[in-house]
């Protein structure tokens, strides 16, 4: 499933090494337009519900953090 | 008592520093709070009641949310999962109501004081145009200083508590100090409570390192404001107050001069603000990051008035983008129109409230609303043109990081910025449109060297001081952009060099600063918002 997260990220910007990048938001690699596209993709792909409170840099700074958030949200459902 | 005045710099600030240091540690936050209310009262007098009222309301809302959250936790502690979910949802609804009541009260107060006359005037005109008689009387409303700033901070605080990003503050004096802290009262930056709360309560003694840092930062801010911004004020006023007599290149010069004035004035004031905070060991967030190095409009807004952009992104853009209506639209649009148009529509839905509020926040004028909508359209065009742009870059083998491509992008962004600021500064939207239209009339590059510039309120010496000031600020900014912060470097430099720079800056402010006959004290632009 983590591969799916990376696949979605690659679709937005394929010039980043998502396996190692840990500062996607802090270093402005991913902007807010990218972020809202991601939210739509994640909800579509994983059937989770992302809320305003989840929109913090810590949840989107790396592919790993995103996957951890998705897992948490899947449990919440 | 604006931040660049003698009263603030040579009386108020040193007196507060002295009192702060003399007070016992546990009273130091009290000294800052009393000084902040005194500072507020010195400008807005009796309107201090609004600040105190807003603080009490914010405090009460926070406590009510905390109470509901605690009650929810205790009621869900020993019940089955499904039942706990129901209880949580019930409490979530109650919390939402409390939050909305708090936000609505603050927004109502801000809206009434700042926008009532604008709304009433426009509604009356509309009714008159339809043949009726105007029915809303205009009122003489005094607006408390900093209301646009502390209202946003208060709303941010309540939403953070609601979202569980922090626990509500139980100590009212601490929240009161956060909302009223005098260095950021007039011009921001708009801070989040979680970023400042720990710093505001420490009561640490003054430190030499903080004092030096703060002093240099204040000096740097004064240099930008007094040497460049306040001189350009004369030229900008000449062009914008008499725009009907000018056209072509003069209007362009006016727009560029105003953009530079606004940047030097606002970022200079923020330097004084951040420097003032630093004197007490309080690190306020940066509000600018070399905005003229931006490669597009979105990048510009990540570098200009950063704290307003962050606030709007956190409390408007993201909540709208994850709202049910937007998600529903997105799902529908993806099926019906495909990914590209769904993204364009999604961006439009999320960007519109942000830029409408950005324009409105600046004040009750059509030109400010136009300014917000101008950036909404520019950013939306950016989203729409993105795939085309990447295709063109691929076909032409353009590397995004190449120097010439970057320069081209920066040049394009400057055009966008100058045009936006032309409308922002114009007295009315009609004047802004007329000025924009007249750029294309009698456009002549010779205006730059045929002496016309010297008839715009400034002499050769003024222009020389402005150019020198811009070069110095430009060099410092470009070094910072290359991760070589001059200020930090200066503080670590040897003493002779450090003092040489301090003295040069002081002399520059004293000798080149715009005061004396022919000049007037210029109010802080953003304090008016």
Coordinates of N, CA, C and O in Angstrom, one line a residue, chain B residues 1-166:
Chain B
X1 N 1.6 56.4 18.9 CA 3.0 55.9 19.2 C 3.4 54.8 18.2 O 3.4 53.6 18.6
X2 N 3.7 55.2 17.0 CA 4.1 54.1 16.0 C 5.5 53.7 16.3 O 6.3 54.4 17.1
X3 N 5.9 52.5 15.8 CA 7.2 51.9 16.1 C 8.4 52.7 15.7 O 9.5 52.5 16.3
X4 N 8.3 53.6 14.8 CA 9.5 54.3 14.3 C 9.6 55.7 15.0 O 10.5 56.4 14.7
X5 N 8.7 56.0 15.9 CA 8.7 57.3 16.5 C 9.7 57.4 17.7 O 10.0 56.4 18.3
X6 N 10.2 58.6 18.0 CA 11.1 58.8 19.1 C 10.4 58.4 20.4 O 11.1 57.8 21.3
X7 N 9.1 58.7 20.5 CA 8.4 58.3 21.7 C 8.5 56.8 22.0 O 8.7 56.4 23.1
X8 N 8.4 56.0 21.0 CA 8.5 54.5 21.1 C 9.9 54.1 21.3 O 10.2 53.4 22.3
X9 N 10.8 54.6 20.5 CA 12.2 54.1 20.5 C 13.0 54.6 21.6 O 13.8 53.8 22.2
X10 N 12.8 55.8 22.0 CA 13.6 56.4 23.1 C 13.0 56.6 24.4 O 13.7 56.9 25.4
X11 N 11.7 56.3 24.5 CA 11.0 56.5 25.8 C 10.3 55.2 26.2 O 10.7 54.5 27.2
X12 N 9.3 54.8 25.4 CA 8.5 53.7 25.8 C 9.3 52.4 25.9 O 9.3 51.7 26.9
X13 N 10.0 52.0 24.8 CA 10.7 50.7 24.8 C 11.8 50.7 25.8 O 11.8 49.7 26.6
X14 N 12.7 51.7 26.0 CA 13.7 51.6 27.1 C 13.0 51.5 28.5 O 13.5 50.8 29.3
X15 N 11.9 52.2 28.7 CA 11.2 52.2 30.0 C 10.7 50.8 30.3 O 10.8 50.3 31.4
X16 N 10.1 50.2 29.3 CA 9.6 48.8 29.5 C 10.7 47.8 29.7 O 10.6 47.0 30.6
X17 N 11.8 48.0 29.0 CA 13.0 47.1 29.2 C 13.5 47.2 30.6 O 13.8 46.2 31.3
X18 N 13.6 48.5 31.1 CA 14.1 48.7 32.5 C 13.1 48.1 33.5 O 13.6 47.4 34.4
X19 N 11.8 48.4 33.4 CA 10.9 47.9 34.3 C 10.9 46.3 34.3 O 10.8 45.7 35.4
X20 N 11.0 45.8 33.1 CA 11.0 44.3 32.9 C 12.1 43.7 33.7 O 12.0 42.7 34.4
X21 N 13.3 44.3 33.5 CA 14.5 43.8 34.1 C 14.5 43.9 35.7 O 15.0 43.1 36.4
X22 N 13.9 45.1 36.1 CA 13.9 45.4 37.6 C 12.9 44.5 38.3 O 13.0 44.2 39.5
X23 N 11.8 44.1 37.6 CA 10.7 43.3 38.2 C 11.2 41.9 38.6 O 12.1 41.4 37.9
X24 N 10.6 41.3 39.7 CA 11.0 39.9 40.0 C 10.5 39.1 38.8 O 9.5 39.4 38.1
X25 N 11.1 37.9 38.6 CA 10.9 37.1 37.5 C 9.4 36.8 37.3 O 8.9 36.9 36.2
X26 N 8.6 36.5 38.4 CA 7.2 36.1 38.2 C 6.3 37.3 37.8 O 5.2 37.1 37.4
X27 N 6.8 38.5 37.9 CA 6.0 39.6 37.6 C 6.3 40.2 36.2 O 5.7 41.1 35.7
X28 N 7.4 39.6 35.6 CA 7.8 40.2 34.3 C 6.8 40.1 33.2 O 6.6 41.0 32.4
X29 N 6.0 38.9 33.1 CA 5.0 38.8 32.1 C 3.9 39.9 32.4 O 3.3 40.4 31.5
X30 N 3.7 40.2 33.7 CA 2.7 41.2 34.1 C 3.2 42.6 33.6 O 2.3 43.4 33.1
X31 N 4.5 42.8 33.6 CA 5.0 44.1 33.1 C 4.7 44.2 31.6 O 4.3 45.3 31.1
X32 N 5.0 43.1 30.9 CA 4.7 43.1 29.5 C 3.2 43.3 29.2 O 2.9 44.1 28.2
X33 N 2.4 42.7 30.0 CA 0.9 42.8 29.7 C 0.5 44.3 30.0 O -0.2 44.8 29.1
X34 N 0.9 44.8 31.1 CA 0.5 46.2 31.4 C 1.0 47.2 30.4 O 0.3 48.1 29.9
X35 N 2.3 47.0 29.9 CA 2.9 47.8 28.9 C 2.1 47.7 27.6 O 1.9 48.7 26.9
X36 N 1.7 46.5 27.3 CA 1.0 46.3 26.0 C -0.4 47.0 26.1 O -0.8 47.7 25.1
X37 N -1.1 46.9 27.2 CA -2.4 47.6 27.3 C -2.2 49.2 27.3 O -3.0 49.9 26.7
X38 N -1.1 49.6 27.9 CA -0.7 51.0 27.9 C -0.5 51.5 26.5 O -0.9 52.6 26.0
X39 N 0.3 50.7 25.8 CA 0.6 51.0 24.4 C -0.6 51.1 23.5 O -0.8 52.0 22.8
X40 N -1.5 50.1 23.7 CA -2.8 50.1 23.0 C -3.6 51.4 23.3 O -4.1 52.0 22.5
X41 N -3.7 51.7 24.7 CA -4.5 52.8 25.1 C -3.9 54.1 24.6 O -4.7 55.1 24.4
X42 N -2.6 54.2 24.5 CA -2.0 55.4 24.0 C -2.4 55.7 22.5 O -2.4 56.9 22.1
X43 N -2.8 54.7 21.8 CA -3.3 54.9 20.4 C -4.8 54.9 20.3 O -5.4 55.8 19.7
X44 N -5.4 53.9 20.9 CA -6.9 53.8 20.7 C -7.7 54.2 22.0 O -8.9 54.0 22.0
X45 N -7.0 54.6 23.0 CA -7.7 55.2 24.2 C -8.8 54.2 24.7 O -8.5 53.1 25.0
X46 N -10.0 54.7 24.8 CA -11.1 53.9 25.5 C -11.4 52.6 24.7 O -12.1 51.7 25.3
X47 N -11.0 52.5 23.5 CA -11.3 51.3 22.7 C -10.6 50.1 23.2 O -10.8 49.0 22.7
X48 N -9.8 50.3 24.2 CA -9.1 49.2 24.9 C -10.2 48.1 25.4 O -9.9 47.0 25.5
X49 N -11.4 48.6 25.6 CA -12.5 47.7 26.0 C -12.8 46.6 25.0 O -13.1 45.5 25.3
X50 N -12.6 47.0 23.7 CA -12.8 45.9 22.7 C -11.7 44.8 22.8 O -12.0 43.7 22.6
X51 N -10.5 45.3 23.0 CA -9.4 44.3 23.1 C -9.6 43.4 24.3 O -9.6 42.2 24.2
X52 N -10.0 44.0 25.5 CA -10.2 43.2 26.7 C -11.5 42.3 26.5 O -11.4 41.1 26.9
X53 N -12.5 42.8 25.8 CA -13.7 42.0 25.6 C -13.4 40.8 24.7 O -13.8 39.7 24.9
X54 N -12.7 41.1 23.6 CA -12.3 40.0 22.7 C -11.5 38.9 23.4 O -11.6 37.7 23.1
X55 N -10.6 39.4 24.3 CA -9.7 38.5 25.0 C -10.6 37.6 25.9 O -10.4 36.4 25.9
X56 N -11.5 38.2 26.6 CA -12.4 37.4 27.5 C -13.2 36.4 26.8 O -13.4 35.3 27.2
X57 N -13.7 36.9 25.6 CA -14.5 36.0 24.8 C -13.7 34.8 24.3 O -14.1 33.6 24.3
X58 N -12.5 35.1 23.8 CA -11.6 34.0 23.4 C -11.2 33.0 24.5 O -11.3 31.8 24.3
X59 N -10.9 33.6 25.6 CA -10.6 32.8 26.8 C -11.8 31.9 27.2 O -11.6 30.7 27.4
X60 N -13.0 32.5 27.2 CA -14.2 31.8 27.6 C -14.5 30.6 26.6 O -14.8 29.5 27.0
X61 N -14.3 30.9 25.3 CA -14.6 29.9 24.3 C -13.6 28.8 24.5 O -14.0 27.6 24.4
X62 N -12.3 29.1 24.7 CA -11.3 28.1 24.9 C -11.7 27.2 26.1 O -11.6 25.9 26.0
X63 N -12.1 27.8 27.2 CA -12.4 27.0 28.4 C -13.6 26.1 28.2 O -13.7 25.0 28.6
X64 N -14.6 26.7 27.5 CA -15.8 25.9 27.2 C -15.5 24.7 26.3 O -16.0 23.6 26.6
X65 N -14.6 24.9 25.4 CA -14.2 23.8 24.5 C -13.4 22.7 25.3 O -13.7 21.5 25.2
X66 N -12.6 23.2 26.2 CA -11.8 22.3 27.1 C -12.7 21.5 28.0 O -12.6 20.3 28.1
X67 N -13.8 22.2 28.5 CA -14.7 21.5 29.4 C -15.4 20.4 28.6 O -15.6 19.3 29.2
X68 N -15.9 20.7 27.4 CA -16.6 19.7 26.6 C -15.7 18.5 26.3 O -16.1 17.4 26.3
X69 N -14.5 18.8 26.0 CA -13.5 17.7 25.6 C -13.3 16.8 26.8 O -13.2 15.6 26.7
X70 N -13.1 17.4 28.0 CA -12.9 16.6 29.2 C -14.1 15.8 29.5 O -14.0 14.6 29.9
X71 N -15.3 16.4 29.4 CA -16.5 15.7 29.7 C -16.7 14.5 28.7 O -17.1 13.4 29.1
X72 N -16.3 14.7 27.5 CA -16.4 13.7 26.4 C -15.5 12.5 26.8 O -15.9 11.4 26.7
X73 N -14.3 12.9 27.2 CA -13.3 11.8 27.5 C -13.8 11.0 28.7 O -13.7 9.8 28.7
X74 N -14.3 11.7 29.7 CA -14.8 10.9 30.9 C -16.0 10.0 30.6 O -16.1 8.9 31.1
X75 N -16.9 10.5 29.7 CA -18.1 9.7 29.4 C -17.8 8.6 28.4 O -18.5 7.6 28.4
X76 N -16.7 8.7 27.7 CA -16.4 7.6 26.7 C -15.4 6.6 27.3 O -15.0 5.6 26.7
X77 N -14.9 6.9 28.5 CA -13.8 6.1 29.1 C -14.2 4.6 29.3 O -13.4 3.7 29.0
X78 N -15.4 4.4 29.7 CA -15.7 3.0 30.1 C -16.9 2.4 29.4 O -17.8 1.7 29.9
X79 N -17.1 2.8 28.1 CA -18.2 2.3 27.3 C -17.7 1.6 26.1 O -16.5 1.7 25.7
X80 N -18.6 0.8 25.4 CA -18.2 0.1 24.2 C -17.8 1.1 23.1 O -18.3 2.2 23.1
X81 N -17.0 0.5 22.1 CA -16.5 1.4 21.0 C -17.6 2.1 20.3 O -17.5 3.3 20.0
X82 N -18.7 1.3 19.9 CA -19.7 1.9 19.1 C -20.4 3.1 19.9 O -20.8 4.1 19.3
X83 N -20.7 2.8 21.1 CA -21.3 3.8 22.0 C -20.4 5.0 22.1 O -20.9 6.2 22.1
X84 N -19.2 4.8 22.3 CA -18.2 5.9 22.5 C -18.2 6.8 21.3 O -18.1 8.0 21.4
X85 N -18.3 6.1 20.1 CA -18.3 6.9 18.8 C -19.5 7.9 18.8 O -19.4 9.0 18.4
X86 N -20.7 7.3 19.2 CA -21.9 8.2 19.3 C -21.7 9.3 20.2 O -22.1 10.5 19.9
X87 N -21.2 9.1 21.4 CA -21.0 10.1 22.4 C -20.0 11.2 21.8 O -20.3 12.4 22.0
X88 N -18.9 10.7 21.2 CA -18.0 11.6 20.6 C -18.6 12.5 19.6 O -18.4 13.7 19.6
X89 N -19.5 12.0 18.8 CA -20.1 12.8 17.7 C -21.1 13.8 18.4 O -21.2 14.9 17.9
X90 N -21.7 13.4 19.4 CA -22.6 14.3 20.1 C -21.9 15.5 20.7 O -22.2 16.7 20.5
X91 N -20.7 15.2 21.3 CA -19.9 16.3 21.9 C -19.2 17.1 20.8 O -19.1 18.3 21.0
X92 N -18.9 16.5 19.7 CA -18.3 17.2 18.6 C -19.2 18.3 18.1 O -18.8 19.4 17.7
X93 N -20.5 17.9 18.0 CA -21.5 18.9 17.6 C -21.6 20.1 18.5 O -21.7 21.2 18.1
X94 N -21.6 19.8 19.8 CA -21.6 20.9 20.8 C -20.4 21.7 20.7 O -20.5 23.0 20.8
X95 N -19.2 21.1 20.5 CA -18.0 21.9 20.4 C -18.0 22.8 19.2 O -17.6 24.0 19.2
X96 N -18.6 22.3 18.1 CA -18.7 23.1 16.9 C -19.6 24.3 17.1 O -19.3 25.4 16.7
X97 N -20.7 24.1 17.9 CA -21.6 25.2 18.2 C -20.8 26.3 19.0 O -20.9 27.5 18.7
X98 N -20.1 25.8 20.0 CA -19.3 26.8 20.8 C -18.3 27.5 20.0 O -18.2 28.8 20.1
X99 N -17.6 26.8 19.1 CA -16.6 27.4 18.3 C -17.2 28.4 17.3 O -16.7 29.6 17.2
X100 N -18.3 28.0 16.7 CA -19.0 29.0 15.8 C -19.5 30.2 16.5 O -19.4 31.3 15.9
X101 N -20.0 30.0 17.7 CA -20.5 31.2 18.5 C -19.3 32.2 18.7 O -19.4 33.4 18.6
X102 N -18.2 31.6 19.1 CA -17.0 32.4 19.4 C -16.5 33.1 18.2 O -16.3 34.4 18.2
X103 N -16.4 32.4 17.1 CA -15.9 33.0 15.8 C -16.9 34.1 15.4 O -16.5 35.2 15.0
X104 N -18.2 33.7 15.4 CA -19.2 34.7 14.9 C -19.1 36.0 15.7 O -19.2 37.1 15.1
X105 N -19.0 35.9 17.0 CA -19.0 37.1 17.8 C -17.8 38.0 17.5 O -17.9 39.2 17.3
X106 N -16.6 37.4 17.3 CA -15.4 38.2 16.9 C -15.5 38.8 15.5 O -15.2 39.9 15.3
X107 N -16.0 38.0 14.6 CA -16.2 38.4 13.2 C -17.2 39.5 13.1 O -17.1 40.5 12.4
X108 N -18.3 39.4 13.9 CA -19.3 40.4 13.9 C -18.8 41.7 14.4 O -19.0 42.8 13.8
X109 N -18.0 41.7 15.5 CA -17.4 42.9 16.0 C -16.5 43.6 15.0 O -16.6 44.8 14.7
X110 N -15.6 42.8 14.4 CA -14.7 43.3 13.4 C -15.5 43.8 12.2 O -15.2 44.9 11.7
X111 N -16.4 43.0 11.8 CA -17.2 43.4 10.6 C -18.0 44.7 10.8 O -18.0 45.6 10.0
X112 N -18.6 44.8 12.0 CA -19.4 46.0 12.3 C -18.5 47.3 12.3 O -18.8 48.3 11.7
X113 N -17.4 47.2 13.1 CA -16.5 48.4 13.2 C -15.8 48.7 11.9 O -15.7 49.9 11.6
X114 N -15.4 47.7 11.2 CA -14.5 48.0 10.0 C -15.3 48.1 8.7 O -14.9 48.8 7.8
X115 N -16.4 47.3 8.6 CA -17.1 47.3 7.3 C -18.5 47.8 7.2 O -19.1 47.8 6.2
X116 N -19.1 48.2 8.4 CA -20.5 48.6 8.4 C -20.7 49.7 7.4 O -21.6 49.6 6.6
X117 N -19.9 50.8 7.5 CA -20.1 51.9 6.6 C -20.0 51.6 5.1 O -20.7 52.1 4.3
X118 N -19.0 50.7 4.8 CA -18.8 50.3 3.4 C -20.1 49.6 2.9 O -20.6 49.8 1.8
X119 N -20.6 48.7 3.7 CA -21.8 47.9 3.4 C -23.0 48.8 3.3 O -23.7 48.7 2.3
X120 N -23.2 49.7 4.3 CA -24.3 50.6 4.2 C -24.3 51.5 3.0 O -25.3 51.7 2.4
X121 N -23.1 52.1 2.8 CA -23.0 53.0 1.7 C -23.3 52.4 0.3 O -24.1 52.9 -0.5
X122 N -22.8 51.2 0.1 CA -23.0 50.5 -1.1 C -24.5 50.0 -1.3 O -25.0 50.1 -2.4
X123 N -25.1 49.6 -0.2 CA -26.4 49.1 -0.2 C -27.4 50.3 -0.5 O -28.3 50.2 -1.3
X124 N -27.1 51.5 0.1 CA -27.8 52.7 -0.1 C -27.8 53.1 -1.6 O -28.8 53.5 -2.2
X125 N -26.6 53.0 -2.2 CA -26.4 53.4 -3.6 C -27.2 52.5 -4.5 O -27.8 52.9 -5.5
X126 N -27.2 51.2 -4.1 CA -27.9 50.2 -4.9 C -29.4 50.5 -4.9 O -30.1 50.5 -5.9
X127 N -29.9 50.8 -3.7 CA -31.3 51.1 -3.5 C -31.7 52.4 -4.3 O -32.7 52.5 -5.0
X128 N -30.8 53.4 -4.2 CA -31.1 54.7 -4.9 C -31.1 54.5 -6.4 O -31.9 55.1 -7.1
X129 N -30.2 53.6 -6.9 CA -30.1 53.4 -8.3 C -31.4 52.7 -8.8 O -31.9 52.9 -9.9
X130 N -32.0 51.9 -7.8 CA -33.3 51.2 -8.2 C -34.5 52.1 -8.0 O -35.6 51.7 -8.1
X131 N -34.2 53.4 -7.6 CA -35.4 54.3 -7.5 C -35.8 54.5 -6.0 O -36.7 55.3 -5.8
X132 N -35.2 53.8 -5.1 CA -35.7 53.9 -3.7 C -34.9 55.0 -2.9 O -34.0 55.6 -3.5
X133 N -35.2 55.1 -1.7 CA -34.4 56.1 -0.8 C -33.5 55.3 0.1 O -33.8 54.2 0.5
X134 N -32.3 56.0 0.3 CA -31.3 55.3 1.1 C -31.9 55.1 2.6 O -32.6 56.0 3.1
X135 N -31.7 54.0 3.2 CA -32.3 53.7 4.5 C -31.3 53.4 5.6 O -31.7 53.3 6.7
X136 N -30.0 53.2 5.2 CA -29.1 52.9 6.3 C -28.2 54.1 6.5 O -27.6 54.7 5.6
X137 N -28.2 54.6 7.8 CA -27.4 55.8 8.1 C -25.9 55.4 8.3 O -25.7 54.3 8.9
X138 N -25.0 56.3 7.9 CA -23.6 56.0 8.1 C -23.2 56.4 9.5 O -23.8 57.4 10.0
X139 N -22.3 55.7 10.1 CA -22.0 55.9 11.5 C -20.5 56.4 11.7 O -19.7 56.0 10.8
X140 N -20.3 57.1 12.7 CA -18.9 57.5 13.0 C -18.3 56.4 13.9 O -18.6 56.4 15.1
X141 N -17.6 55.4 13.3 CA -17.1 54.3 14.1 C -15.6 54.3 14.2 O -14.9 54.5 13.2
X142 N -15.2 54.3 15.5 CA -13.7 54.3 15.7 C -13.2 52.8 15.7 O -13.9 52.0 16.4
X143 N -12.2 52.5 15.0 CA -11.7 51.1 14.9 C -10.5 51.0 15.8 O -9.5 51.8 15.6
X144 N -10.5 50.0 16.7 CA -9.3 49.9 17.6 C -8.1 49.4 16.8 O -8.2 48.7 15.8
X145 N -6.9 49.9 17.2 CA -5.7 49.6 16.5 C -5.5 48.1 16.6 O -5.7 47.5 17.6
X146 N -5.0 47.5 15.5 CA -4.6 46.1 15.5 C -5.8 45.1 15.5 O -5.5 43.9 15.6
X147 N -7.0 45.6 15.4 CA -8.2 44.7 15.5 C -8.1 43.6 14.4 O -8.5 42.4 14.7
X148 N -7.7 43.9 13.2 CA -7.6 42.9 12.2 C -6.6 41.8 12.5 O -6.7 40.7 12.0
X149 N -5.5 42.2 13.2 CA -4.5 41.3 13.6 C -4.9 40.4 14.7 O -4.8 39.2 14.7
X150 N -5.4 41.0 15.9 CA -5.6 40.2 17.0 C -6.9 39.4 16.8 O -7.0 38.3 17.5
X151 N -7.8 39.8 16.0 CA -9.0 39.0 15.7 C -8.6 37.7 15.0 O -9.1 36.6 15.4
X152 N -7.7 37.8 14.0 CA -7.3 36.5 13.4 C -6.5 35.6 14.3 O -6.7 34.4 14.3
X153 N -5.7 36.2 15.2 CA -5.0 35.4 16.2 C -6.0 34.7 17.1 O -5.8 33.5 17.5
X154 N -7.0 35.4 17.5 CA -8.0 34.8 18.5 C -8.8 33.7 17.8 O -9.0 32.6 18.4
X155 N -9.2 33.9 16.5 CA -9.9 32.8 15.8 C -9.0 31.6 15.6 O -9.4 30.5 15.8
X156 N -7.7 31.9 15.3 CA -6.7 30.8 15.1 C -6.6 30.0 16.4 O -6.6 28.7 16.4
X157 N -6.6 30.7 17.6 CA -6.5 30.0 18.9 C -7.7 29.1 19.1 O -7.5 28.0 19.5
X158 N -8.9 29.7 18.9 CA -10.1 28.9 19.1 C -10.1 27.6 18.2 O -10.5 26.5 18.7
X159 N -9.7 27.8 17.0 CA -9.8 26.7 16.0 C -8.7 25.6 16.4 O -9.0 24.4 16.3
X160 N -7.6 26.0 16.8 CA -6.5 25.1 17.3 C -7.0 24.3 18.5 O -6.7 23.1 18.5
X161 N -7.7 24.9 19.4 CA -8.2 24.2 20.6 C -9.3 23.2 20.1 O -9.3 22.0 20.5
X162 N -10.2 23.7 19.2 CA -11.2 22.8 18.7 C -10.7 21.6 17.9 O -11.2 20.5 18.1
X163 N -9.6 21.8 17.2 CA -9.0 20.7 16.4 C -8.0 19.8 17.3 O -7.3 19.0 16.7
X164 N -7.9 20.1 18.6 CA -7.0 19.4 19.5 C -5.6 19.6 19.1 O -4.7 18.7 19.4
X165 N -5.2 20.7 18.5 CA -3.8 20.9 18.2 C -3.1 21.5 19.4 O -1.9 21.5 19.5
X166 N -3.9 21.9 20.4 CA -3.3 22.4 21.7 C -4.4 22.4 22.7 O -5.6 22.3 22.4

